[in-house]
XYZ file of C-alpha atoms in Angstrom:
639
model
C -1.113 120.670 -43.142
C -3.476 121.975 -40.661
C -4.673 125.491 -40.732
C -3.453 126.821 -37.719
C -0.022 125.852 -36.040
C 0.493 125.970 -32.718
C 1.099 128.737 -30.453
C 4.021 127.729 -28.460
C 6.605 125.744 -30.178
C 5.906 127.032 -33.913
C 8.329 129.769 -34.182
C 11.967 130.194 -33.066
C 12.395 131.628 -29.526
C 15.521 133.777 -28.415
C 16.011 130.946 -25.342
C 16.441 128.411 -27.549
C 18.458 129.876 -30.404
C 20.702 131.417 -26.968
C 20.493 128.067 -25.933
C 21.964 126.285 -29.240
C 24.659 128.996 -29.434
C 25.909 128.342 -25.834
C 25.682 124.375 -27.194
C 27.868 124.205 -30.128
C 24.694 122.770 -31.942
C 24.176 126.248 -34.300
C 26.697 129.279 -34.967
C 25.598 132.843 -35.273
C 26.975 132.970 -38.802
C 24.304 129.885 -39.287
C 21.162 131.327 -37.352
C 22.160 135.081 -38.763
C 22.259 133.753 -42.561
C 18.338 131.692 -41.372
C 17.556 134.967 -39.877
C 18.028 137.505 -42.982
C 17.030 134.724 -45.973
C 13.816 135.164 -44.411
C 13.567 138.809 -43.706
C 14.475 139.420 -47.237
C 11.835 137.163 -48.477
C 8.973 138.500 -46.272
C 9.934 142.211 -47.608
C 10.042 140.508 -51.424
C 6.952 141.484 -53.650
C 4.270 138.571 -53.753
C 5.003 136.612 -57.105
C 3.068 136.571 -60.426
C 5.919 133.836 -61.728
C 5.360 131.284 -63.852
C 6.028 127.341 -63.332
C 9.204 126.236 -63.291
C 11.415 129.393 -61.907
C 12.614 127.494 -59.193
C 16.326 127.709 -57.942
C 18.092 124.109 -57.910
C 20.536 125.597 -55.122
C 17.414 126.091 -53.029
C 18.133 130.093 -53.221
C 15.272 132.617 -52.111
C 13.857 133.228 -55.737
C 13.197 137.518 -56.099
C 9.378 136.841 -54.728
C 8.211 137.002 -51.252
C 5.202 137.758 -48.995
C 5.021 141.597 -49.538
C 5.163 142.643 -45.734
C 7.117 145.158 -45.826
C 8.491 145.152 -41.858
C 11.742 146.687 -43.021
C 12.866 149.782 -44.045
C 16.115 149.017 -43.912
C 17.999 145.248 -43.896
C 22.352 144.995 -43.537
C 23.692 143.091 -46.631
C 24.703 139.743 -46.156
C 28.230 140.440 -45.611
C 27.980 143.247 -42.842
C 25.840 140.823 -40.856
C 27.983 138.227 -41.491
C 30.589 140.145 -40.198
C 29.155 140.782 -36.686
C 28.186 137.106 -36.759
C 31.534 135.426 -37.471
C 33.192 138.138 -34.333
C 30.236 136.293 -31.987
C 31.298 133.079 -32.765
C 35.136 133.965 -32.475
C 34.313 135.406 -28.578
C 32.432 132.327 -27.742
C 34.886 129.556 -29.240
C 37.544 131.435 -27.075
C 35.246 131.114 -24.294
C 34.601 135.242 -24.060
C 30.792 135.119 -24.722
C 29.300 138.690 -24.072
C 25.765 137.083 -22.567
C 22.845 135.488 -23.656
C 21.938 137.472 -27.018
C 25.828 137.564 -28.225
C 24.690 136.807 -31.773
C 21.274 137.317 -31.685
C 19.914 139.272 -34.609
C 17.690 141.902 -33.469
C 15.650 144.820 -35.390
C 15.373 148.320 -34.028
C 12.207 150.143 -34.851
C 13.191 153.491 -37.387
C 12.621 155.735 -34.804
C 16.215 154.830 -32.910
C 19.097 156.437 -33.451
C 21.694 153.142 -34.590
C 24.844 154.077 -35.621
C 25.747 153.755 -39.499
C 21.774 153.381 -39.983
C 19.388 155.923 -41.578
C 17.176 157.790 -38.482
C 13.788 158.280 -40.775
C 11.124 157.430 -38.287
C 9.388 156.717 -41.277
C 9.084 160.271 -42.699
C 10.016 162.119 -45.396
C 11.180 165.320 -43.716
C 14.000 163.080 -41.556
C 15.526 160.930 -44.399
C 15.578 162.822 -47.909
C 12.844 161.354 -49.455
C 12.279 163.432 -52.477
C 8.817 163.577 -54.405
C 9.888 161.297 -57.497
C 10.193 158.637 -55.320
C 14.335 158.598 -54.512
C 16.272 159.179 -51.698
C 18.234 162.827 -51.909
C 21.355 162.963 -53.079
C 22.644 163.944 -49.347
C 20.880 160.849 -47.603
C 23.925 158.948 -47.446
C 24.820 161.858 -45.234
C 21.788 161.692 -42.330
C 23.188 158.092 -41.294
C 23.160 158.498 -37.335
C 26.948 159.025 -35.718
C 25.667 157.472 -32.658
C 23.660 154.749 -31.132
C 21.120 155.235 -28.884
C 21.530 153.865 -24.763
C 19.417 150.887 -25.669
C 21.248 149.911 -28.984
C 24.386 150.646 -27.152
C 23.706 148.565 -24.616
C 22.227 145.272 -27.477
C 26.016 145.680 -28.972
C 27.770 145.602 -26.001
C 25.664 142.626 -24.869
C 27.047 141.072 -28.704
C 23.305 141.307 -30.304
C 23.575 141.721 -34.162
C 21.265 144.225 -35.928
C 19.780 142.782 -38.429
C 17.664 145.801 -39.879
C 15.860 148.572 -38.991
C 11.924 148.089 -39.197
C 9.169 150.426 -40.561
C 6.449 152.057 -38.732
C 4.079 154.388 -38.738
C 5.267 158.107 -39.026
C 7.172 159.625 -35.992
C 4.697 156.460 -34.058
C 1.497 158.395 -34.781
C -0.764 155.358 -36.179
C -2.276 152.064 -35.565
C -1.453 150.147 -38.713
C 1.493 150.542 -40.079
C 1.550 153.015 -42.514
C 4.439 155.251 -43.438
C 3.788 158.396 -45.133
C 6.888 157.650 -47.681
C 6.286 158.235 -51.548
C 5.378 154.749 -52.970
C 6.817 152.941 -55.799
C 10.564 153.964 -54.387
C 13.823 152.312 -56.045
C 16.167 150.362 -53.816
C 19.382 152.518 -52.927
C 22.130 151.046 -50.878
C 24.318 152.677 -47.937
C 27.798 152.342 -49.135
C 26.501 149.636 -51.524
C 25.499 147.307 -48.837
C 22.041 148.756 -47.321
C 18.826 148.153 -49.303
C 16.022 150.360 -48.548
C 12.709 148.702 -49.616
C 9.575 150.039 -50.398
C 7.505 151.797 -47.827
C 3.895 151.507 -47.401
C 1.635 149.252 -45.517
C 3.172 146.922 -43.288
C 1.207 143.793 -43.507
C 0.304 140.973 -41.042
C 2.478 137.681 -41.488
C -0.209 135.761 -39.812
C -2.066 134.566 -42.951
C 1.156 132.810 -44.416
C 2.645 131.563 -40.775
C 1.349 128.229 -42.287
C 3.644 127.988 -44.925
C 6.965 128.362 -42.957
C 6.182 126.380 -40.068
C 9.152 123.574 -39.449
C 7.065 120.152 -40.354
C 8.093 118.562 -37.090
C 5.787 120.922 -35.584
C 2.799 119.091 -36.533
C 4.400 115.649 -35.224
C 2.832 115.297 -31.659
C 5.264 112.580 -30.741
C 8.425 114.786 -31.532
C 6.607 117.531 -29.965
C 6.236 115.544 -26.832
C 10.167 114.878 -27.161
C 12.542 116.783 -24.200
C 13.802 120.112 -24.953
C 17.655 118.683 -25.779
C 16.017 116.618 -28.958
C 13.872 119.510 -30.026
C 17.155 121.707 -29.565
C 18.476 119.039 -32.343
C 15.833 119.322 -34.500
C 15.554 123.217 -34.574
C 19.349 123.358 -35.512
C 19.038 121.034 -38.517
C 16.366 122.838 -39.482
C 17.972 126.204 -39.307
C 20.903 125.220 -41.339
C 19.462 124.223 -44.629
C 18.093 127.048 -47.359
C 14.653 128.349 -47.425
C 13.480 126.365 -50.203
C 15.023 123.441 -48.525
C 13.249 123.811 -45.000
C 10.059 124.605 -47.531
C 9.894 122.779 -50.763
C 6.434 123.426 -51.817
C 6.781 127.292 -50.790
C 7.007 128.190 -54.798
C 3.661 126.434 -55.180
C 2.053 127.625 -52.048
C 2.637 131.501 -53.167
C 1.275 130.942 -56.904
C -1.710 129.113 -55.685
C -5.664 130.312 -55.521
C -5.354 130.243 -51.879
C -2.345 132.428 -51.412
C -4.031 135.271 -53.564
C -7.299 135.080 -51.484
C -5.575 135.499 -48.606
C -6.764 138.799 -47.113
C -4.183 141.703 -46.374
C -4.551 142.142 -42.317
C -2.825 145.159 -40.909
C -0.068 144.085 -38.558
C -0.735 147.144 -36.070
C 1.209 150.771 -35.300
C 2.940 152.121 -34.801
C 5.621 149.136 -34.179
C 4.341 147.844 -36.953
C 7.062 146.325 -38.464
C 8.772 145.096 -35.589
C 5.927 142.955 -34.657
C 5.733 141.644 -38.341
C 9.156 140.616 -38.023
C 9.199 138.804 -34.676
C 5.864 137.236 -36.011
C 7.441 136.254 -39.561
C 10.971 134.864 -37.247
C 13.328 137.148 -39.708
C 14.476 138.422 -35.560
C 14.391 137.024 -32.708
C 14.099 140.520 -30.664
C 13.088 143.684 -31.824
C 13.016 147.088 -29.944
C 10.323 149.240 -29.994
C 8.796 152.044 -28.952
C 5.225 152.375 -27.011
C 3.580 155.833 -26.531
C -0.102 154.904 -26.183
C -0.121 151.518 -26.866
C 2.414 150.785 -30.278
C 4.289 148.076 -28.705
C 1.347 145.874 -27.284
C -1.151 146.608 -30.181
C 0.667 145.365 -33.380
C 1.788 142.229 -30.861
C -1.769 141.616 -29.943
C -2.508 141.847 -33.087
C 0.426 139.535 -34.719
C 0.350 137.292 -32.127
C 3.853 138.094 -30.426
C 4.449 139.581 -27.378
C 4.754 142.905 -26.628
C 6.601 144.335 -23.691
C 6.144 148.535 -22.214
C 8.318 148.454 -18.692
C 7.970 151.357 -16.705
C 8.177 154.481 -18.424
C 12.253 155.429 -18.055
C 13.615 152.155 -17.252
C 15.064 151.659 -20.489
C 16.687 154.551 -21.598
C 15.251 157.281 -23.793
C 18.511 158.678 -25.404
C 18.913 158.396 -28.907
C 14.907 158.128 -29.722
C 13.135 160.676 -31.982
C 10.606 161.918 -29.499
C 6.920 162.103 -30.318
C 5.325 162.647 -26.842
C 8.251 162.862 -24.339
C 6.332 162.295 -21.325
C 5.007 158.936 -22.458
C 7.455 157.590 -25.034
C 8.663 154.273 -23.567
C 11.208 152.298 -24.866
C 9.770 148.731 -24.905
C 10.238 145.106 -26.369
C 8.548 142.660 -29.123
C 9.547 139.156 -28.524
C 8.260 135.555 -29.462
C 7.565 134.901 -25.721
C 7.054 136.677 -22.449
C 10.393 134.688 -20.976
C 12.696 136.233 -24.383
C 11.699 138.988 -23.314
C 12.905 139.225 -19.872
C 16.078 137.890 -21.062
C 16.562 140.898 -23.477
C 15.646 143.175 -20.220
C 18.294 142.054 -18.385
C 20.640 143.663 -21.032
C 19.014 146.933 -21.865
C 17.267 148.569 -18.456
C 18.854 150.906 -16.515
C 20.756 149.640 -13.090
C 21.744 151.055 -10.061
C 25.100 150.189 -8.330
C 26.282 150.997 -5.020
C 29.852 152.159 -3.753
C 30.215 148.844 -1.310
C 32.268 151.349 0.540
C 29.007 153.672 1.290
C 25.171 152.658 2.133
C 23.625 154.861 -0.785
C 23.458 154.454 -4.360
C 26.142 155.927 -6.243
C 24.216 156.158 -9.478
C 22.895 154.132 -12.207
C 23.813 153.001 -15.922
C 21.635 155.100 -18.585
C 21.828 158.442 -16.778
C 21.832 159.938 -20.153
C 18.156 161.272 -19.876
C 16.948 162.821 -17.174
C 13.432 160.661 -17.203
C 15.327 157.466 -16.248
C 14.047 154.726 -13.440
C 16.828 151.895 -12.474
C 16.310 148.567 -10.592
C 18.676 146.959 -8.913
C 22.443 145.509 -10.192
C 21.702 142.077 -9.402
C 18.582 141.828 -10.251
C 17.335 139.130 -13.367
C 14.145 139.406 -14.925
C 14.775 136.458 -16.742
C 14.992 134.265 -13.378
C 12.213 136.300 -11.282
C 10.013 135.254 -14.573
C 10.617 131.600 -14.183
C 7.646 129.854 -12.759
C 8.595 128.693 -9.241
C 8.537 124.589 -8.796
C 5.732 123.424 -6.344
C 4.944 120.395 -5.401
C 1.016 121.303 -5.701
C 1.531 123.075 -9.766
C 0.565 126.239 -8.408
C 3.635 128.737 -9.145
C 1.386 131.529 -8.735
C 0.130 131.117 -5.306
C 0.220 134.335 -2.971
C 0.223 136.309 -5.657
C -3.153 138.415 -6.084
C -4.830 139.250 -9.807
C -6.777 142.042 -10.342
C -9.824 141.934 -13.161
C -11.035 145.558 -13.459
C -14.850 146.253 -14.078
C -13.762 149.526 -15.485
C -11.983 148.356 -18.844
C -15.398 145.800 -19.021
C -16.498 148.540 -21.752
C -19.917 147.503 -24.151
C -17.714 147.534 -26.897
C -15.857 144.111 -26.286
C -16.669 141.933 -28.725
C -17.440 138.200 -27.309
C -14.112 136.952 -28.840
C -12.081 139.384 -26.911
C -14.342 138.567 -23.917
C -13.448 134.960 -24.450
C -9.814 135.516 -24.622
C -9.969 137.771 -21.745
C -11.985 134.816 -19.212
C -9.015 132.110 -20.891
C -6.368 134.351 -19.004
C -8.167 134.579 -15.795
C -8.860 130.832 -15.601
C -5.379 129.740 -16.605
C -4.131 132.424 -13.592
C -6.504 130.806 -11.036
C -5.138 127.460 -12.302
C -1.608 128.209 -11.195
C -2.795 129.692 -7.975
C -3.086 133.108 -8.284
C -6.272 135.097 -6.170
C -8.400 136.762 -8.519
C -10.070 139.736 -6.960
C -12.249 141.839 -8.623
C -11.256 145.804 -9.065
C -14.723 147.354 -8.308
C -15.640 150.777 -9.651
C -15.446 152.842 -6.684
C -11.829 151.732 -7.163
C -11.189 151.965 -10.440
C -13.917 154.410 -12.515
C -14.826 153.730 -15.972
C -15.449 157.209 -16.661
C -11.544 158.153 -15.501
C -10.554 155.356 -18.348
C -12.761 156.693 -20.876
C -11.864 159.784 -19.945
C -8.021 159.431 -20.109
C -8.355 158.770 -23.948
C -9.296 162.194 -24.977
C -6.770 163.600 -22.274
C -3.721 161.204 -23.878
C -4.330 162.639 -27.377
C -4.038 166.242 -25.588
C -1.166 165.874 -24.086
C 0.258 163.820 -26.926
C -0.699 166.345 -29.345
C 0.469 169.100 -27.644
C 3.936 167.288 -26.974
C 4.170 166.205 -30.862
C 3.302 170.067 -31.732
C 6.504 171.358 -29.639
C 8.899 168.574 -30.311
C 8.144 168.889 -34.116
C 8.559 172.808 -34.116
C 12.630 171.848 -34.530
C 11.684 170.529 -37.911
C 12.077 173.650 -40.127
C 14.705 172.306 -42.785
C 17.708 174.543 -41.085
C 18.191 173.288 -37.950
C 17.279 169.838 -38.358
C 15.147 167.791 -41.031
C 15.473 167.328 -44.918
C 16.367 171.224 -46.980
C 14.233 170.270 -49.327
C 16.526 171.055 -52.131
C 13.667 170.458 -54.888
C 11.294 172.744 -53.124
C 8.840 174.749 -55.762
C 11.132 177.893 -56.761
C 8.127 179.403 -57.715
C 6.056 179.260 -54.965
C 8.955 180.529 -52.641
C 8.758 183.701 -54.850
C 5.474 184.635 -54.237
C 5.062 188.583 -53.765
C 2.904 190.001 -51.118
C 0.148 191.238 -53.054
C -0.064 187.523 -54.513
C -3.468 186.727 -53.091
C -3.178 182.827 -51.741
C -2.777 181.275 -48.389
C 1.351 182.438 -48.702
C 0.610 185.823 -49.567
C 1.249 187.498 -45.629
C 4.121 184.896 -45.142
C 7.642 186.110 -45.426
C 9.927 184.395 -48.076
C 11.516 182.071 -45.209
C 7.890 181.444 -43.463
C 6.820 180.506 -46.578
C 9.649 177.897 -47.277
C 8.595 176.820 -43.676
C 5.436 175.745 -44.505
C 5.957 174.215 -47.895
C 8.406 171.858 -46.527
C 6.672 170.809 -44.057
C 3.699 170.735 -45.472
C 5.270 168.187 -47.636
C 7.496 166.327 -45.236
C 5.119 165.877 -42.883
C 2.351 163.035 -43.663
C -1.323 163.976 -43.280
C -1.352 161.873 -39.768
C 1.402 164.173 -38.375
C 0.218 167.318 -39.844
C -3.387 166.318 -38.083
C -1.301 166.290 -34.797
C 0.609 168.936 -35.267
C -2.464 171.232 -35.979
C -4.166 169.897 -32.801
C -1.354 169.702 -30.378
C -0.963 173.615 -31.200
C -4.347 174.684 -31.372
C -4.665 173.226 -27.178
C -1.695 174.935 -26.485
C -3.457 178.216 -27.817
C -4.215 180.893 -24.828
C -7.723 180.654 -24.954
C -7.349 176.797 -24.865
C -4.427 175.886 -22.936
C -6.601 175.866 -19.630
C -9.308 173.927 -20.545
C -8.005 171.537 -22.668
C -4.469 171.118 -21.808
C -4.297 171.539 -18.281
C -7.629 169.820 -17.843
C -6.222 166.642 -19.404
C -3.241 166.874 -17.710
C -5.299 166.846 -14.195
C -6.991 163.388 -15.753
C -3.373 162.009 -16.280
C -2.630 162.741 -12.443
C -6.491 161.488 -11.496
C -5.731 158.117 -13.904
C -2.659 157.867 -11.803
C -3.738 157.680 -8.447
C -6.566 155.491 -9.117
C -4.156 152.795 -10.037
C -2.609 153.657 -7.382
C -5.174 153.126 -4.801
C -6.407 149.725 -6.922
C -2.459 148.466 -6.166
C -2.385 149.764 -2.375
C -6.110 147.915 -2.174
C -4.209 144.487 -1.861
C -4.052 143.250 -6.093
C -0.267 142.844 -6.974
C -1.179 143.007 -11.271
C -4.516 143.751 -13.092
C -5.588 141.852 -16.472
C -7.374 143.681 -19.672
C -7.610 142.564 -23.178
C -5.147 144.864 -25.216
C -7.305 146.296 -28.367
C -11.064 145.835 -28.553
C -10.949 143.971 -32.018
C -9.180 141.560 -33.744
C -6.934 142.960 -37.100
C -8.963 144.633 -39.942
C -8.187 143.839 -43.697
C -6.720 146.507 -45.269
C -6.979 145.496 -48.675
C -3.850 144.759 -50.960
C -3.546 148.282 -51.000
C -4.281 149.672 -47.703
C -7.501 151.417 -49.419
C -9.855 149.279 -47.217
C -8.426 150.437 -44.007
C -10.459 152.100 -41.472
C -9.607 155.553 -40.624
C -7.116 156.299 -38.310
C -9.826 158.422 -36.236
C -12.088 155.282 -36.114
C -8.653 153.679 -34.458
C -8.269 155.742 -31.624
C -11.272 154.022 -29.610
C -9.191 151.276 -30.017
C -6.773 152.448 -27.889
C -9.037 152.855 -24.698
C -7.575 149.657 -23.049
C -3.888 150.737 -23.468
C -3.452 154.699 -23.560
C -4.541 154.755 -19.568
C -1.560 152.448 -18.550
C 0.542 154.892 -20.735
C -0.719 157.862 -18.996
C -0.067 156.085 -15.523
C 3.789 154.644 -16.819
C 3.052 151.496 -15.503
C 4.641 148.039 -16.846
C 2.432 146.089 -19.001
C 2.890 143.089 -21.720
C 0.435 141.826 -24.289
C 0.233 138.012 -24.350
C -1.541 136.133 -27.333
C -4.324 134.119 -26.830
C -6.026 132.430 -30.083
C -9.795 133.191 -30.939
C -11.974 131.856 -33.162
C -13.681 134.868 -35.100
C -15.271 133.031 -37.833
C -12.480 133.716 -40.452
C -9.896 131.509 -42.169
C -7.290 133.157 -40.915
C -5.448 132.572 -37.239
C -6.325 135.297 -35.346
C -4.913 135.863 -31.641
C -5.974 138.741 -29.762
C -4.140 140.260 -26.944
C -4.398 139.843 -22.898
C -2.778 142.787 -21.303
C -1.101 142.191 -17.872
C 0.272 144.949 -15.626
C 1.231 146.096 -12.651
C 2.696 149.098 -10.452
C 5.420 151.000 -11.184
C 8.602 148.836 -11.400
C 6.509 145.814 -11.096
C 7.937 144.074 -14.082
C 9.245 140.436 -12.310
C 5.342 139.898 -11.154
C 3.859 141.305 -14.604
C 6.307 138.596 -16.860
C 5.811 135.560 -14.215
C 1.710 135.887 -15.008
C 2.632 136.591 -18.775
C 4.707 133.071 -19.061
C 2.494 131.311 -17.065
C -0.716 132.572 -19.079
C 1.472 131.376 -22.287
C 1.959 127.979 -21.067
């Protein structure tokens, strides 16, 4: 089997599974049981078994790929549930839309209803130190759903699990600051909870789990009814089944040579899911970059809209300014079909000439588009007789995000995109300096972790163990009892401030605390004007310049997403580089963040010299509520 499968066609899209629902060819029972067989074995440990421990039934055996994308996963017969109501509405002819029983995953930091809120940290769920979830964690399940998992259930999507990240979003691969080496606990006996810790990259193993017709360039060639066919037969048998030689592939030489790639951050697990095919959507969130990194990076798409047109009620906020709401999908076109269920909209009284409102009014941040307006459609590419869907619309390549650092892979990627743009008839103009200044985008990276900082330090102040957060019922008696003339960093603190800083010092992770510490420190008096209000007069500066590059005649601007392909981690995440040695990384997303512009990550395969298939990331976006033009280039770079 050849090393690499192919981009498109490889993995299950949410079109087609939508499109073999709406066919009779597949049930949601059917594609949920496909969907959660393989999300359980991608969270299962990687074997050390011995020969012969295979199941004649073709059951997943209790070994998987390690890649821990979940932190939580709904037991068989909840999902089955929700399933078996989907394909009750659509036998009766009542479907709810085009993801009524989809399973989707919703990133930890999402309020769900019935589903642990952790964001990944200990201080939300009851993790306690030994390694166990408090006694009072069944408790802290969320009473509500947020606007954008309201709106998935009313549009009849099925959650399959929620998926880990890095704490509260601060990261950029994956790692949650939860105590290792945790047991599995169930919510009312039918939630497992699996073992935090790095999230790792699916990519290296893609190879084992891709359908064999794949590989057959003939059937490949075949229409899209016959490759409908062959998708739903192959969804309906068990794992081992679809995969006979899995068992062998996982003990072999090979397998434990692979190396451990990170899969990104802070939607780290929602982009090893979509990646792995365990869901078909996931929702994320995208502060600086978290969405479009870990896709770029797992070769999945990654989707920010406009900052506020998906709703922001219901998520745990980190930087409230910038926290965006976004979408990790296999393909540009799923997701644009997932927007058209979960932005905002804005109706009209036909009786009156103004708008009357909009749908998602819950937070006071949120943009609307129009009622009648479908992504999914506007992201078709148009017919012409000529092949050139993109013509009249004009492509921006800015010299400013041209920075030295760019490897020639990225580079590569980067001129792929362009050419495939010009191609289909788009005008590429280039976005000159005097335009667009590299020293405003370098600059806006030290100004984002200002402001984010300084966001992160006021939003966390609410986590004090009282009001909200874990009690911390194990806290160190001792130390609370400290007497004044006890000479140690608690000795001035009163006997509440200093149960204040022992739980958070232990329910935050270092990451956080880091944050914290520096978000409060540029909030200080003596720094507050010239740190924090001098970054926020960068923000503004970033802002207009994209501005005046949009007014200047270019309709969307392309960028590569990160500046390097995945690093290995190690099978422990001790090789990792440190999360300061990240944050250059985010130079090509973070000013698109501070601007609140649209923007998706495409993948485009490069050839970097390892084993491994590694796609990198071209970023496309475009002005604010821009998102039909931004997914039309997206779908046609992917084809």
């Amino acid at each position: 089997m050849p090393v690499s499968p192919p981009l498109q066609g490889a993995r299950l899209t949410l079109e087609r599974a939508s499109r073999l629902l709406s066919s009779g060819k597949l049930t949601s029972l059917q594609l949920c049981a496909y969907c959660h067989e393989l999300a359980d074995f991608g969270d299962q440990p990687i074997p050390t078994i011995a020969e012969g421990n295979r199941n004649e039934a073709g059951a997943v055996p209790p070994c998987g790929l390690g890649l821990n994308a979940f932190a939580q996963i709904s037991s068989r017969e909840e999902l089955f549930r929700d399933a078996a109501e989907s394909d009750r509405r659509r036998a009766a002819g009542l479907a709810l839309g085009a993801l009524d029983g989809i399973p989707v995953s919703i990133k930890a930091n999402i309020a769900a209803k019935g589903w642990i809120l952790s964001a990944a940290s200990r201080i939300l769920d009851g993790w306690e130190e030994r390694g166990k979830l408090s006694t009072t964690a069944s408790s802290r399940a969320c009473t509500f759903d947020s606007d954008v998992v309201h709106r998935l259930k009313r549009g009849g999507a099925v959650i399959l699990g929620i998926t880990n990240m890095d704490e509260f979003g601060m990261g950029s691969l994956g790692n949650m600051a939860l105590p290792p080496q945790s047991e599995t606990k169930n919510r009312n006996e039918q939630l497992h909870l699996h073992v935090p810790g790095f999230v790792r990259n699916p990519a290296p193993y893609l190879k084992y789990l891709v359908p064999s017709f794949v590989f057959d360039e003939e059937l490949m060639q075949a229409d899209e009814e016959d490759l409908d066919e062959l998708w739903a037969h192959h969804l309906k048998m068990p794992l081992l089944w679809r995969h006979p030689d899995l068992l062998d592939n996982l003990k072999s030489k090979e397998m434990a040579e692979h190396p451990t790639i990170s899969a990104g951050g802070s939607s780290s697990g929602s982009a090893a899911s979509i990646a792995l095919g365990s869901s078909l959507l996931s929702v994320g969130t995208d502060t600086g970059g978290s969405v479009r990194l870990p896709a770029a990076w797992t070769g999945v798409v990654g989707f920010k809209p406009t900052y506020g047109l998906i709703s922001r009620f219901g998520l745990v906020a980190y930087a409230s300014s910038l926290d965006t709401v976004g979408l990790l999908a296999p393909t540009s076109r799923c997701a644009a079909m997932a927007m058209d269920v979960v932005v905002n909209r804005r109706y009209k009284d036909p009786s009156k000439d103004q708008d009357e409102g909009m749908t998602g009014e819950r937070d006071s941040t949120s943009s609307a588009v129009a009622v009648n307006k479908s992504f999914y459609n506007l992201s078709m590419p148009r017919k012409s007789l000529d092949g050139k869907p993109l013509d009249g619309l004009s492509v921006g390549i800015p010299c400013a995000f041209s920075v030295s650092e760019c490897p020639s892979t990225v580079r590569m990627a980067w001129q792929h995109g362009i050419d495939r743009l010009r191609e289909a008839g788009a005008e590429i103009k280039t976005v000159p300096s005097c335009l667009l200044s590299s020293d405003v985008i370098k600059a806006s990276l030290p100004a984002y972790y200002v402001i984010a900082c300084a966001e992160a330090s006021s939003n966390f102040s609410r986590y004090d163990g009282i009001e909200f957060g874990w009690e911390g019922e194990e806290l160190d008696k001792e130390n609370l009892s400290y007497s004044d003339s006890y000479d140690g960093p608690l000795s001035n603190l009163t006997e509440l401030e200093r149960r204040y800083s022992q739980l958070r010092s232990i329910g935050f992770g270092g990451e956080v605390i880091r944050r914290i510490l520096c978000g409060t420190s540029v909030l200080s008096s003596d720094r507050f004007h010239t740190h924090f209000e001098a970054a926020t007069k960068v923000r503004a500066f970033v802002a207009r310049e994209f501005e005046a590059a949009f007014d200047d005649g270019v309709d969307i601007m392309v960028a590569p997403t990160a500046l390097f392909p995945p690093p290995d981690i190690g099978p422990d995440g001790s090789e990792a580089p440190d999360s300061t040695e990240m944050f250059a990384n985010d130079v090509m997303t973070v000013p698109i963040s501070l601007a609140g512009l649209p923007s998706i990550s495409v993948p485009v395969k490069v050839d970097d010299g390892r084993e491994v298939d590694t796609r990198v990331g071209l970023q496309v976006f475009g002005s604010a509520l821009a998102e039909s033009k931004v997914l039309l280039a997206a779908s046609v770079i992917e084809e």
